[in-house]
Amino acid sequence: MSPADVAREDAVTAALGKLDLPSKARLLMGQDMWSLPALPEIGLRSLVMSDGPIGVRGRYWTADDPSIALPSPTALAATWDPELARRAGRLLAQEARRKEVQVLLAPTVNLHRSPLGGRHFECYSEDPYLTAQIGTGYVRGVQDGGIGTTVKHFVANDAETDRFTVNNVVSPRALRELYLAPFEAIVHDAGTWGVMAAYNKVNGTTMTEHAALLNGVLRGEWGYDGIVVSDWMAARSTVGAITGGLDIAMPGPQGVFGDPLVAAVRNGEVEESLVDDAVRRVLRLAARVGLLDGVDPVVTTPPEDIDGLALAREIASRAVVLIRNQVLEQGPALPIDAAATTVALSGLAARDARILGGGSATVFPASVVSPLDGLTAALPAGALTYSIGAAPSDDLGAAERGFDLRARVFDADGALLGERSLPNGAVNWLGELPEGVSYDALHTVEVSGTFTPQETGQHTFGTKGFGSFRLAVDGTTLFDGNETLTSTDPFEAFFGSTSERGAIELTAGTAVDVSMTHAPLKFADAPLPAIMFTLAHAEPRRDPDELIAEAVEAARVADVAVVVVATTEQVESEGFDRTSLKLPGRQDELVSRVAAVNPRTVVVVNAGSPVEMPWRNEVSAVLLSWFPGQEAGNALADVLLGAVEPGGRLPTTWPAALADCPVSEVTPTDGQLVYREDIFIGYRAWERAGTTPAYPFGHGFGYTTWAYESIDRAETTVTVRLRNTGARRGGEVVQVYLAPVADSVVRPARWLAGFARIEAEPGEVVEAVIRIPDRAFEIWDEDTNAWRRVPGSYEIQAGRSIAERLLTISYDA
Ligand code: BGC
């Protein structure tokens, strides 16, 4: 321990000694949705936590205090660049400090076990090593800035169906080699100050009470000294949680710690020393982030300020994976020569970019650059046309484009209690009501303001939430009725579906009044005051045949056709899994029909996780832009026009069809989800099944070409020499796979054991030096409950994807 660590430990011990049982128990639980109580008697200020992972939302669900929105985690992982992840982390620490947040609820390091996982976009990869490397970079960056991270969700929270109750049955070996591995690496290499316990059970025990994994593995074996916080509302038992190793139950003020914990100690069910251990860890965190008077935080001088928009743009362009780039008569389809090309852009997502995934990962950026905006700015005047072509969905979403809304809260007598601005038609007040409003007094919420349509036609309106609604647009009442609650999911009003309530003819540019009055259902036993409902809207629905025909016509006469296709919030979000990998709506048809008239068709896939692309061999280029964050359009223009090379490589296998996926099940049977595939997920499973995916793990092109010239080895450090054989400077992700020869144990054919990103000028030869960690040669031995090195002959294979291994050298372990 450094002298500063010792000083902090001493201060923590002194502070702990001054607290009585009720204060200690209070400190282990949220005082509201996001914060812990201050204890002025020991000089402790209130600690604030916030989501995470692409930005820092802050305490409120509003756009009043906007956040930088970086690309989503699959995008960050696609950069295969832990240093870039570290810079992202530093920016997030800067954002957290600005918003007076001390702990970021991120990163998410669960694995891509099945492409159906609803929060796939929020996790990094199907590979534990790549996940660990990106996660380590991210955590180092956030903590460089003096802000704590909570690596989540510990552990095996790899799908969303029945996430509060599902029992995931996982072998010890699969747990160690796959699901725990990123957590272990991050604890060890980045020293995270926090871990979040998941909702689900693992092998019969709920994760907030899992003594064997929390106290045994995390603390005991790995020597972790940070806090374990529950996922929100995951803690269910006072005795179970405190004895299982949970330190903080979130949110509050009702919950398993606080008064119930005091009672459990007083009636002899819980040893007070367990409470002390948890409080010590919470105080240690507070000291680390600078909330405990009298001692220095870990970081006294934060790193230099970072330009958030510039970094958002850099990551988004570096993350783009160019998975197909056909060489046509005039050369490769991409990049496009901006000076000499006309471009026909189509796809609703080109105009209404989907920049982030749904759920708790949502943040509200001050501005969004759509692909249409980005290309309009980057191309000469007159070079670009835009047509909608196809919409990912006709579903209603939260009222947004053209709406200017405020919420006002009234009591039962109609007196105004308080008000707040809204980011869009969604009211999501979780434990945080507008100033002056109490949950008891709140009776109705009125969402009102103006709507200035951008399109003439029948606009559809709807509601989401439970209770009574009266909805009027331009003086016409569209709905006056009640919606009753049928589900038991506490977040149903947030994640649930929307009811269509009527349509009205409106004129582009003419503002109309909108008002929705809602008397929400209230629950006496609610763990925290929650008001969640939405005013929903859909633009006029034009004839889909006509939309496609327009786009096809524009594509026919342009030099290049660019089609942006996307998933929606109904497809990729939190609280539910996907049921299909098909692109929603008629987007597949749009691509095929455009490709049929324009031989230079480029498709941009704006999705956080794999989608089926039945047209992929009909088009000349395909690039994955993921959920690219707020600089989406600028980054895309940079890549399409060649200012920046697409730097991404697939962090996860992309299947041709869901049916080909070796592992896809996410639905529990009788409450259990059995991980039958054991250690074979992702490429490990594809190789074993002998099935070829559409695009393999690690795949992706830049704008130059490479010759892999030689490989050498000194012990387990390999040096790969490669030459840039193309005409421009470029970057390459050199991947090293370890393949046992005639294996003595059941193992995958090969696995990722290291990688490095290099850059070179045309003609230049560069070396990638990659050290293979000892762990790559080990398996978890279920008989001895320990790691075991597997001796034997190995091939160390270097290449540009798991399917393109270009150089090999042997090693006897
Ligand atoms: C999510 C967490 C998130 C928390 C707070 C939960 O529903 O699973 O990832 O940090 O909410 O928003």
Short mmCIF file of N, CA, C and O and ligand atoms in Angstrom, two decimals, residues 33-34 50-53 57 61 104-106 108 119 122 150 152-153 157 160 163-164 196-199 230-233 250 359-361 430 491 494-495 574-575, ligand 1:
data_model
loop_
_atom_site.label_atom_id
_atom_site.label_comp_id
_atom_site.label_asym_id
_atom_site.label_seq_id
_atom_site.Cartn_x
_atom_site.Cartn_y
_atom_site.Cartn_z
N MET A 33 -32.94 7.14 -5.49
CA MET A 33 -32.63 6.31 -6.65
C MET A 33 -31.14 6.17 -6.90
O MET A 33 -30.66 5.12 -7.33
N TRP A 34 -30.36 7.23 -6.66
CA TRP A 34 -28.97 7.21 -7.12
C TRP A 34 -27.92 7.49 -6.05
O TRP A 34 -26.73 7.43 -6.35
N SER A 50 -24.34 6.84 -11.27
CA SER A 50 -25.14 7.10 -12.48
C SER A 50 -24.76 6.15 -13.61
O SER A 50 -23.61 5.79 -13.75
N ASP A 51 -25.76 5.82 -14.47
CA ASP A 51 -25.46 5.06 -15.69
C ASP A 51 -24.79 6.03 -16.67
O ASP A 51 -25.13 7.21 -16.72
N GLY A 52 -23.92 5.55 -17.48
CA GLY A 52 -23.30 4.27 -17.78
C GLY A 52 -24.04 3.51 -18.91
O GLY A 52 -25.19 3.72 -19.13
N PRO A 53 -23.25 2.86 -19.85
CA PRO A 53 -21.80 2.96 -20.08
C PRO A 53 -21.35 3.95 -21.17
O PRO A 53 -20.16 4.18 -21.28
N ARG A 57 -25.54 9.93 -17.38
CA ARG A 57 -26.86 10.56 -17.48
C ARG A 57 -27.07 11.58 -16.37
O ARG A 57 -27.71 12.59 -16.57
N TRP A 61 -33.90 12.10 -15.51
CA TRP A 61 -34.24 11.64 -16.85
C TRP A 61 -34.72 12.84 -17.66
O TRP A 61 -35.88 12.94 -18.03
N LEU A 104 -19.61 5.51 -11.67
CA LEU A 104 -20.28 5.23 -12.94
C LEU A 104 -20.75 3.77 -12.94
O LEU A 104 -19.96 2.87 -12.63
N LEU A 105 -22.01 3.54 -13.32
CA LEU A 105 -22.57 2.18 -13.31
C LEU A 105 -22.20 1.49 -14.63
O LEU A 105 -23.03 1.28 -15.51
N ALA A 106 -20.96 1.14 -14.75
CA ALA A 106 -20.41 0.58 -15.99
C ALA A 106 -18.98 0.12 -15.71
O ALA A 106 -18.41 0.54 -14.70
N THR A 108 -20.38 -2.88 -18.73
CA THR A 108 -21.09 -4.15 -18.78
C THR A 108 -20.17 -5.17 -19.46
O THR A 108 -19.81 -4.98 -20.63
N ARG A 119 -29.51 -7.10 -24.35
CA ARG A 119 -28.51 -6.07 -24.06
C ARG A 119 -27.15 -6.39 -24.68
O ARG A 119 -26.12 -5.88 -24.22
N GLU A 122 -24.89 -3.70 -25.30
CA GLU A 122 -24.29 -3.08 -24.13
C GLU A 122 -23.11 -3.89 -23.61
O GLU A 122 -22.46 -3.50 -22.63
N THR A 150 -18.38 0.41 -11.60
CA THR A 150 -19.00 -0.81 -11.06
C THR A 150 -19.12 -1.78 -12.23
O THR A 150 -20.00 -1.64 -13.06
N LYS A 152 -20.22 -4.71 -14.28
CA LYS A 152 -21.52 -5.37 -14.12
C LYS A 152 -21.79 -6.33 -15.26
O LYS A 152 -21.12 -6.26 -16.27
N HIS A 153 -22.73 -7.22 -15.16
CA HIS A 153 -23.52 -7.56 -13.98
C HIS A 153 -22.99 -8.90 -13.52
O HIS A 153 -23.09 -9.88 -14.27
N ASN A 157 -25.25 -12.69 -16.43
CA ASN A 157 -26.47 -11.96 -16.82
C ASN A 157 -26.37 -11.71 -18.33
O ASN A 157 -26.22 -10.61 -18.79
N GLU A 160 -31.98 -11.35 -21.03
CA GLU A 160 -32.91 -10.51 -20.28
C GLU A 160 -34.20 -11.21 -19.86
O GLU A 160 -34.88 -10.75 -18.94
N ARG A 163 -35.25 -11.84 -16.12
CA ARG A 163 -33.93 -11.58 -15.53
C ARG A 163 -33.95 -11.47 -14.01
O ARG A 163 -32.95 -11.70 -13.36
N PHE A 164 -35.11 -11.12 -13.43
CA PHE A 164 -35.17 -10.99 -11.97
C PHE A 164 -35.13 -12.34 -11.27
O PHE A 164 -34.78 -12.44 -10.11
N MET A 196 -21.08 -4.71 -9.65
CA MET A 196 -22.53 -4.76 -9.45
C MET A 196 -23.01 -6.20 -9.51
O MET A 196 -22.72 -6.91 -10.48
N ALA A 197 -23.75 -6.61 -8.47
CA ALA A 197 -24.31 -7.97 -8.44
C ALA A 197 -25.58 -8.00 -9.28
O ALA A 197 -26.44 -7.13 -9.18
N ALA A 198 -25.69 -9.04 -10.10
CA ALA A 198 -26.77 -9.15 -11.09
C ALA A 198 -28.10 -9.53 -10.44
O ALA A 198 -28.17 -9.92 -9.28
N TYR A 199 -29.16 -9.45 -11.25
CA TYR A 199 -30.50 -9.85 -10.81
C TYR A 199 -30.63 -11.37 -10.68
O TYR A 199 -31.32 -11.88 -9.80
N SER A 230 -25.87 -3.79 -5.37
CA SER A 230 -26.89 -4.61 -6.04
C SER A 230 -27.29 -3.95 -7.34
O SER A 230 -27.25 -2.72 -7.45
N ASP A 231 -27.71 -4.74 -8.33
CA ASP A 231 -28.43 -4.13 -9.44
C ASP A 231 -29.71 -3.55 -8.84
O ASP A 231 -30.15 -3.95 -7.75
N TRP A 232 -30.33 -2.63 -9.57
CA TRP A 232 -31.44 -1.86 -8.98
C TRP A 232 -32.65 -2.75 -8.66
O TRP A 232 -33.26 -3.32 -9.55
N MET A 233 -32.94 -2.87 -7.37
CA MET A 233 -34.03 -3.71 -6.84
C MET A 233 -33.69 -5.20 -6.87
O MET A 233 -34.60 -6.03 -6.81
N MET A 250 -29.38 -1.02 -3.63
CA MET A 250 -29.92 0.14 -4.35
C MET A 250 -31.23 -0.25 -5.01
O MET A 250 -31.39 -1.40 -5.41
N GLY A 359 -33.09 1.51 -22.68
CA GLY A 359 -33.01 1.11 -21.27
C GLY A 359 -32.12 2.02 -20.45
O GLY A 359 -31.98 3.21 -20.76
N SER A 360 -31.50 1.45 -19.43
CA SER A 360 -30.73 2.28 -18.49
C SER A 360 -29.50 2.89 -19.14
O SER A 360 -28.89 3.79 -18.58
N ALA A 361 -29.12 2.39 -20.32
CA ALA A 361 -27.95 2.95 -21.01
C ALA A 361 -28.26 4.28 -21.69
O ALA A 361 -27.37 4.91 -22.24
N LEU A 430 -37.86 8.25 -11.59
CA LEU A 430 -37.62 7.11 -10.72
C LEU A 430 -36.97 7.60 -9.45
O LEU A 430 -35.78 7.90 -9.45
N PHE A 491 -40.80 -2.73 -13.91
CA PHE A 491 -40.45 -1.72 -14.90
C PHE A 491 -41.33 -1.77 -16.15
O PHE A 491 -40.99 -1.23 -17.18
N PHE A 494 -42.04 1.19 -18.18
CA PHE A 494 -40.87 1.70 -18.87
C PHE A 494 -40.60 0.88 -20.13
O PHE A 494 -40.44 1.40 -21.23
N PHE A 495 -40.57 -0.45 -19.94
CA PHE A 495 -40.19 -1.32 -21.05
C PHE A 495 -41.39 -1.82 -21.86
O PHE A 495 -41.22 -2.36 -22.95
N GLU A 574 -33.40 -3.03 -23.03
CA GLU A 574 -33.25 -3.75 -21.78
C GLU A 574 -34.59 -4.32 -21.36
O GLU A 574 -35.63 -3.78 -21.70
N GLY A 575 -34.56 -5.41 -20.60
CA GLY A 575 -35.79 -5.95 -20.02
C GLY A 575 -36.46 -7.01 -20.88
O GLY A 575 -37.41 -7.64 -20.45
C1 BGC B 1 -29.76 -2.25 -14.97
C2 BGC B 1 -28.38 -1.74 -14.57
C3 BGC B 1 -28.43 -0.26 -14.28
C4 BGC B 1 -29.48 -0.02 -13.21
C5 BGC B 1 -29.61 1.45 -12.85
C6 BGC B 1 -30.81 -1.85 -13.96
O1 BGC B 1 -32.10 -2.13 -14.43
O2 BGC B 1 -29.73 -3.65 -15.11
O3 BGC B 1 -27.45 -2.01 -15.59
O4 BGC B 1 -27.17 0.22 -13.90
O5 BGC B 1 -30.73 -0.47 -13.66
O6 BGC B 1 -30.20 2.15 -13.91
#
